Short mmCIF file of C-alpha atoms in Angstrom, two decimals:
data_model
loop_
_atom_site.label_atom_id
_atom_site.label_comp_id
_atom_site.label_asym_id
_atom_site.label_seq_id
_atom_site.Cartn_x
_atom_site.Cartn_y
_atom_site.Cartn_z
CA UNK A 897 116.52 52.17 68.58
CA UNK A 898 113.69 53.29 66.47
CA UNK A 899 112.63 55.60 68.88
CA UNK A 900 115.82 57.00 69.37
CA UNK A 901 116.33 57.81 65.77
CA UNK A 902 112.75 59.68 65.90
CA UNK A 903 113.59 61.28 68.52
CA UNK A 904 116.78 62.58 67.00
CA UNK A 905 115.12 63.64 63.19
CA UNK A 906 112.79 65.89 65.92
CA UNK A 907 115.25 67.75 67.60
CA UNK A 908 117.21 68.33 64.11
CA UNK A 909 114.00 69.27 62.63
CA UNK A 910 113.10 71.60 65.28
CA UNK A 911 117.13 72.77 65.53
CA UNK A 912 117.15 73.76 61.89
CA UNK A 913 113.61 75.28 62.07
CA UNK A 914 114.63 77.38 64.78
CA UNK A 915 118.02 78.64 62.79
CA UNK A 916 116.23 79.27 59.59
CA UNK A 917 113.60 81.64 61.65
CA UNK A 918 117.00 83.32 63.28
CA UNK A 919 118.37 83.75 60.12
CA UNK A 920 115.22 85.18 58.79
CA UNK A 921 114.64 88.00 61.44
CA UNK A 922 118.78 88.80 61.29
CA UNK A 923 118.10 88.96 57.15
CA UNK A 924 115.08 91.01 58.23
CA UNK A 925 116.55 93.33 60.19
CA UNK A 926 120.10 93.86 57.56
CA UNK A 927 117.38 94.43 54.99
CA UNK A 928 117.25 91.70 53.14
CA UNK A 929 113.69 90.78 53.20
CA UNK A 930 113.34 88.37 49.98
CA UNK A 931 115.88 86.00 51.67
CA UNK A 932 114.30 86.74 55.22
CA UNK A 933 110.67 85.43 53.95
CA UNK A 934 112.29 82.22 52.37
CA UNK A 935 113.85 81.82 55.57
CA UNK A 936 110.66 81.89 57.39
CA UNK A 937 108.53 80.13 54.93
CA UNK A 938 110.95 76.77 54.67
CA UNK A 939 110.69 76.89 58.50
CA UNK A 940 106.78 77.49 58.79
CA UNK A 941 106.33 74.53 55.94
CA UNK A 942 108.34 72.59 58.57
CA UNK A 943 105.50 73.21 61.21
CA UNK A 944 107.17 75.87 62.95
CA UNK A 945 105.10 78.31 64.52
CA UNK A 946 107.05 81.15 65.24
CA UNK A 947 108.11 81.01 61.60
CA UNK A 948 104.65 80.64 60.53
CA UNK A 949 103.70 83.78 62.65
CA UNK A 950 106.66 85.81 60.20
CA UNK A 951 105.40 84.41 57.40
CA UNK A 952 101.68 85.72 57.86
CA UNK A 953 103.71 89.24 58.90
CA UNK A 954 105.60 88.96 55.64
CA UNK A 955 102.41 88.69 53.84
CA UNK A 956 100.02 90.71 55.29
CA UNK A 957 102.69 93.71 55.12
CA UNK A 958 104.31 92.52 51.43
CA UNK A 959 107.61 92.18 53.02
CA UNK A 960 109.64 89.89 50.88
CA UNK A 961 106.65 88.93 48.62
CA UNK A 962 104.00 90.52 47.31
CA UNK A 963 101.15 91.27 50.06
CA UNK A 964 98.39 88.51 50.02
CA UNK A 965 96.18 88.77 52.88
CA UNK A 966 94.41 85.40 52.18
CA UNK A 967 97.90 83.61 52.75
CA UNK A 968 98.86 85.90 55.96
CA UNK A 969 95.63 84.08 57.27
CA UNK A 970 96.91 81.19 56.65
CA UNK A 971 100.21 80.95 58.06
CA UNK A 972 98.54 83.07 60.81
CA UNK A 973 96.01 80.42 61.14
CA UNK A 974 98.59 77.99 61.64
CA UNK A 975 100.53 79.58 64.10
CA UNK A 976 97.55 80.21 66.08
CA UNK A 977 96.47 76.91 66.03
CA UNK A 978 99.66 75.93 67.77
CA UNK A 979 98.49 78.71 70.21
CA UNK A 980 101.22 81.17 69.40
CA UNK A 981 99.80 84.08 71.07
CA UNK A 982 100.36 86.89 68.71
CA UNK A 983 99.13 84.98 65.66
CA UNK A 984 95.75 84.33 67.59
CA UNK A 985 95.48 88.39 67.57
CA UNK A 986 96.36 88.81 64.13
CA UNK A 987 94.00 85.95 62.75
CA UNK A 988 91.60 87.63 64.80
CA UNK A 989 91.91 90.92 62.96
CA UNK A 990 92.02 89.50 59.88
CA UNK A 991 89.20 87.51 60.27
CA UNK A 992 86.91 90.23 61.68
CA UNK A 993 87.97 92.56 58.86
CA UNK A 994 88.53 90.19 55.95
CA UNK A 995 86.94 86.68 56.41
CA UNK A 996 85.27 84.74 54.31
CA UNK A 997 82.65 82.32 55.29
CA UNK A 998 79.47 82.82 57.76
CA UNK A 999 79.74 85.72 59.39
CA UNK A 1000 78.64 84.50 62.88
CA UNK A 1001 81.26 81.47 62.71
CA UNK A 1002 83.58 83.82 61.70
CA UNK A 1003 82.81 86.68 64.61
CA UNK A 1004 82.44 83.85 66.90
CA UNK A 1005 86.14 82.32 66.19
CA UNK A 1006 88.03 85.68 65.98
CA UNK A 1007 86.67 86.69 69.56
CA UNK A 1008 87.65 83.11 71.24
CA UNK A 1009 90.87 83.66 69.60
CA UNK A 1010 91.03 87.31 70.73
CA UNK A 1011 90.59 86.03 74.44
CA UNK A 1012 93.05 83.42 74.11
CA UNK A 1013 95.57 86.11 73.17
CA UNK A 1014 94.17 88.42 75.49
CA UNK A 1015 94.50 85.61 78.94
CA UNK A 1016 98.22 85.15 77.36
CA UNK A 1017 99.39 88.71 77.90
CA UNK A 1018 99.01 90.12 74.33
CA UNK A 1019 98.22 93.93 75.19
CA UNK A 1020 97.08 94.51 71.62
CA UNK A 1021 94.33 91.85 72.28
CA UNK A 1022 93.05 92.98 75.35
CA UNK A 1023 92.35 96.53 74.04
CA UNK A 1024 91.08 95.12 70.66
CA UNK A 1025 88.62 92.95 73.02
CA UNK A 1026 87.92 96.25 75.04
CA UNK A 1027 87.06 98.51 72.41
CA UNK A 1028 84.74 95.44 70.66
CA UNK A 1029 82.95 94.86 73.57
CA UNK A 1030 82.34 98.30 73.87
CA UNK A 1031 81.25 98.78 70.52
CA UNK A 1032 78.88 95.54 69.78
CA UNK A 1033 75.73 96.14 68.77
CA UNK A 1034 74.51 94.72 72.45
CA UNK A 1035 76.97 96.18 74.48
CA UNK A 1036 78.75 93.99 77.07
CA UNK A 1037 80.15 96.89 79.27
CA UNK A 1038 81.40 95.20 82.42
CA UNK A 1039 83.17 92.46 79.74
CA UNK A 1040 84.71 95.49 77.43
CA UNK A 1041 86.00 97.51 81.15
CA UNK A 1042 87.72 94.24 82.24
CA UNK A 1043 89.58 93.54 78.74
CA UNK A 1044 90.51 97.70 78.55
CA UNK A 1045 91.97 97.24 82.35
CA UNK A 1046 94.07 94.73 81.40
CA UNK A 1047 95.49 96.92 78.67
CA UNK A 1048 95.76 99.91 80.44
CA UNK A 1049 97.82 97.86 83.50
CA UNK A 1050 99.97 96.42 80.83
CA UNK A 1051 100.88 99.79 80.12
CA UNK A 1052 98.54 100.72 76.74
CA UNK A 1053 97.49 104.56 77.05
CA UNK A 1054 94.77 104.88 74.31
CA UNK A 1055 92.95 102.22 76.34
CA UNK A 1056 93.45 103.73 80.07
CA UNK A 1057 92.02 106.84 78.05
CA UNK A 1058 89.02 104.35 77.58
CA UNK A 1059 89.12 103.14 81.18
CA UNK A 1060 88.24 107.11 81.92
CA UNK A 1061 85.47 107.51 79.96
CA UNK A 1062 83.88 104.52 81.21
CA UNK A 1063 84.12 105.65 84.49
CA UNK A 1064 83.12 109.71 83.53
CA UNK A 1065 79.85 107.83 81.81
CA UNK A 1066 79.13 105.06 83.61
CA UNK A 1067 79.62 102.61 81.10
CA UNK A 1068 80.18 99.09 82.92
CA UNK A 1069 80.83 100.43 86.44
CA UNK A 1070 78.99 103.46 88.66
CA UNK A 1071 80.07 107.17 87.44
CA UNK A 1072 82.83 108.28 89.16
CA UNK A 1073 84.38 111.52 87.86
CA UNK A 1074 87.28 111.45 90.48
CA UNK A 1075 88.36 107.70 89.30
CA UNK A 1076 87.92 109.43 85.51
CA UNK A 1077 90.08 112.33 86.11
CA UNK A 1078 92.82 109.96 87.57
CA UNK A 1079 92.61 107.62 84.35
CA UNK A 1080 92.64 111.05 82.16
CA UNK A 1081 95.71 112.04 83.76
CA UNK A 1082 97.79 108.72 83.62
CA UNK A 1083 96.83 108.39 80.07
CA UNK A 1084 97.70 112.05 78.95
CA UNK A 1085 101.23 111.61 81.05
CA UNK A 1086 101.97 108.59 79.14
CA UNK A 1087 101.14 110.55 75.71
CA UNK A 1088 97.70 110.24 74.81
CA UNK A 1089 96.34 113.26 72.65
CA UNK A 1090 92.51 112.57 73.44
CA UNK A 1091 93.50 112.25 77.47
CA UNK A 1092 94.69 115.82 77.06
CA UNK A 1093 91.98 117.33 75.40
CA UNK A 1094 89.46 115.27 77.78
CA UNK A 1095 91.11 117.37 80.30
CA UNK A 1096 91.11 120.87 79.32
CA UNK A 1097 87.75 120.28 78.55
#
């Protein structure tokens, strides 16, 4: 019976979590985004990821309360350690822009978060991890190609714009200028400014 009556203060925990988020993004989206972060923070202080996620958005963007980009990191934090995808990424960022602490631990945790968001789909991830690889101090070409392929297939233009110059240098896979011009072209079709110029030049 004690069970039982655990198992029943979970569900109603998680039930009104999840309608306090809803009500949050539907205040969000009317406008009201004082009552939308209340929503979302009595929520995330129930342990609710999703709602923890909105609450780092709410203060990383001062949406509903004043922007505070050490507490977006940690509601972001928390969220990612429940492995909400998203909140991996934005911790990430935030840590690789803004972190305190060592800056090795740091740069180490951001890019295993990074591929954790990254193997879960997040586009944003996979071209963040593409253009980092990229840009390290040691490059890890072939690494930084296979993170920007990801993105591009997922649809991401800027980073099928990458995917071409990779393959017009040579940068983590033989020089191909056919295979570049193809990239070029997909990536200035879907938009993408620098694709365009690439190819009238």
């Amino acid at each position: 019976l004690e069970e039982a009556a655990f198992q029943l203060q979970q569900i109603f925990r998680i039930d009104i979590s999840i309608a306090l988020n809803i009500l949050g993004i539907e205040s969000m989206r009317a406008g009201h985004s004082r009552v939308a972060f209340t929503c979302f923070k009595l929520a995330a202080d129930r342990g609710y990821s999703k709602a923890q996620f909105n609450v780092g958005l709410c203060y990383e963007h001062g949406r509903g309360t004043e922007k505070d980009l050490e507490k977006a990191g940690f509601y972001y934090c928390q969220a990612a350690n429940s492995c909400h995808p998203m909140a991996q990424y934005r911790y990430a960022r935030l840590l690789l822009q803004h972190g305190p602490g060592n800056n090795w631990d740091r740069h180490h945790k951001a890019v295993t978060l990074l591929e954790q968001a990254a193997v879960a789909g997040i586009t944003e991830a996979q071209a963040y991890l593409g253009a980092f690889y990229m840009r390290e101090l040691q490059p890890q070409e072939k690494r930084g190609l296979k993170y920007l392929l990801l993105a591009a297939n997922s649809g991401d233009a800027q980073s099928r714009y990458h995917v071409g110059v990779c393959y017009e240098q040579g940068l983590g896979v033989q020089q191909n200028l056919v295979e570049a011009l193809r990239h070029y072209r997909q990536s200035a079709a879907a938009g993408n400014r620098q694709a365009r110029e690439r190819l009238q030049a």
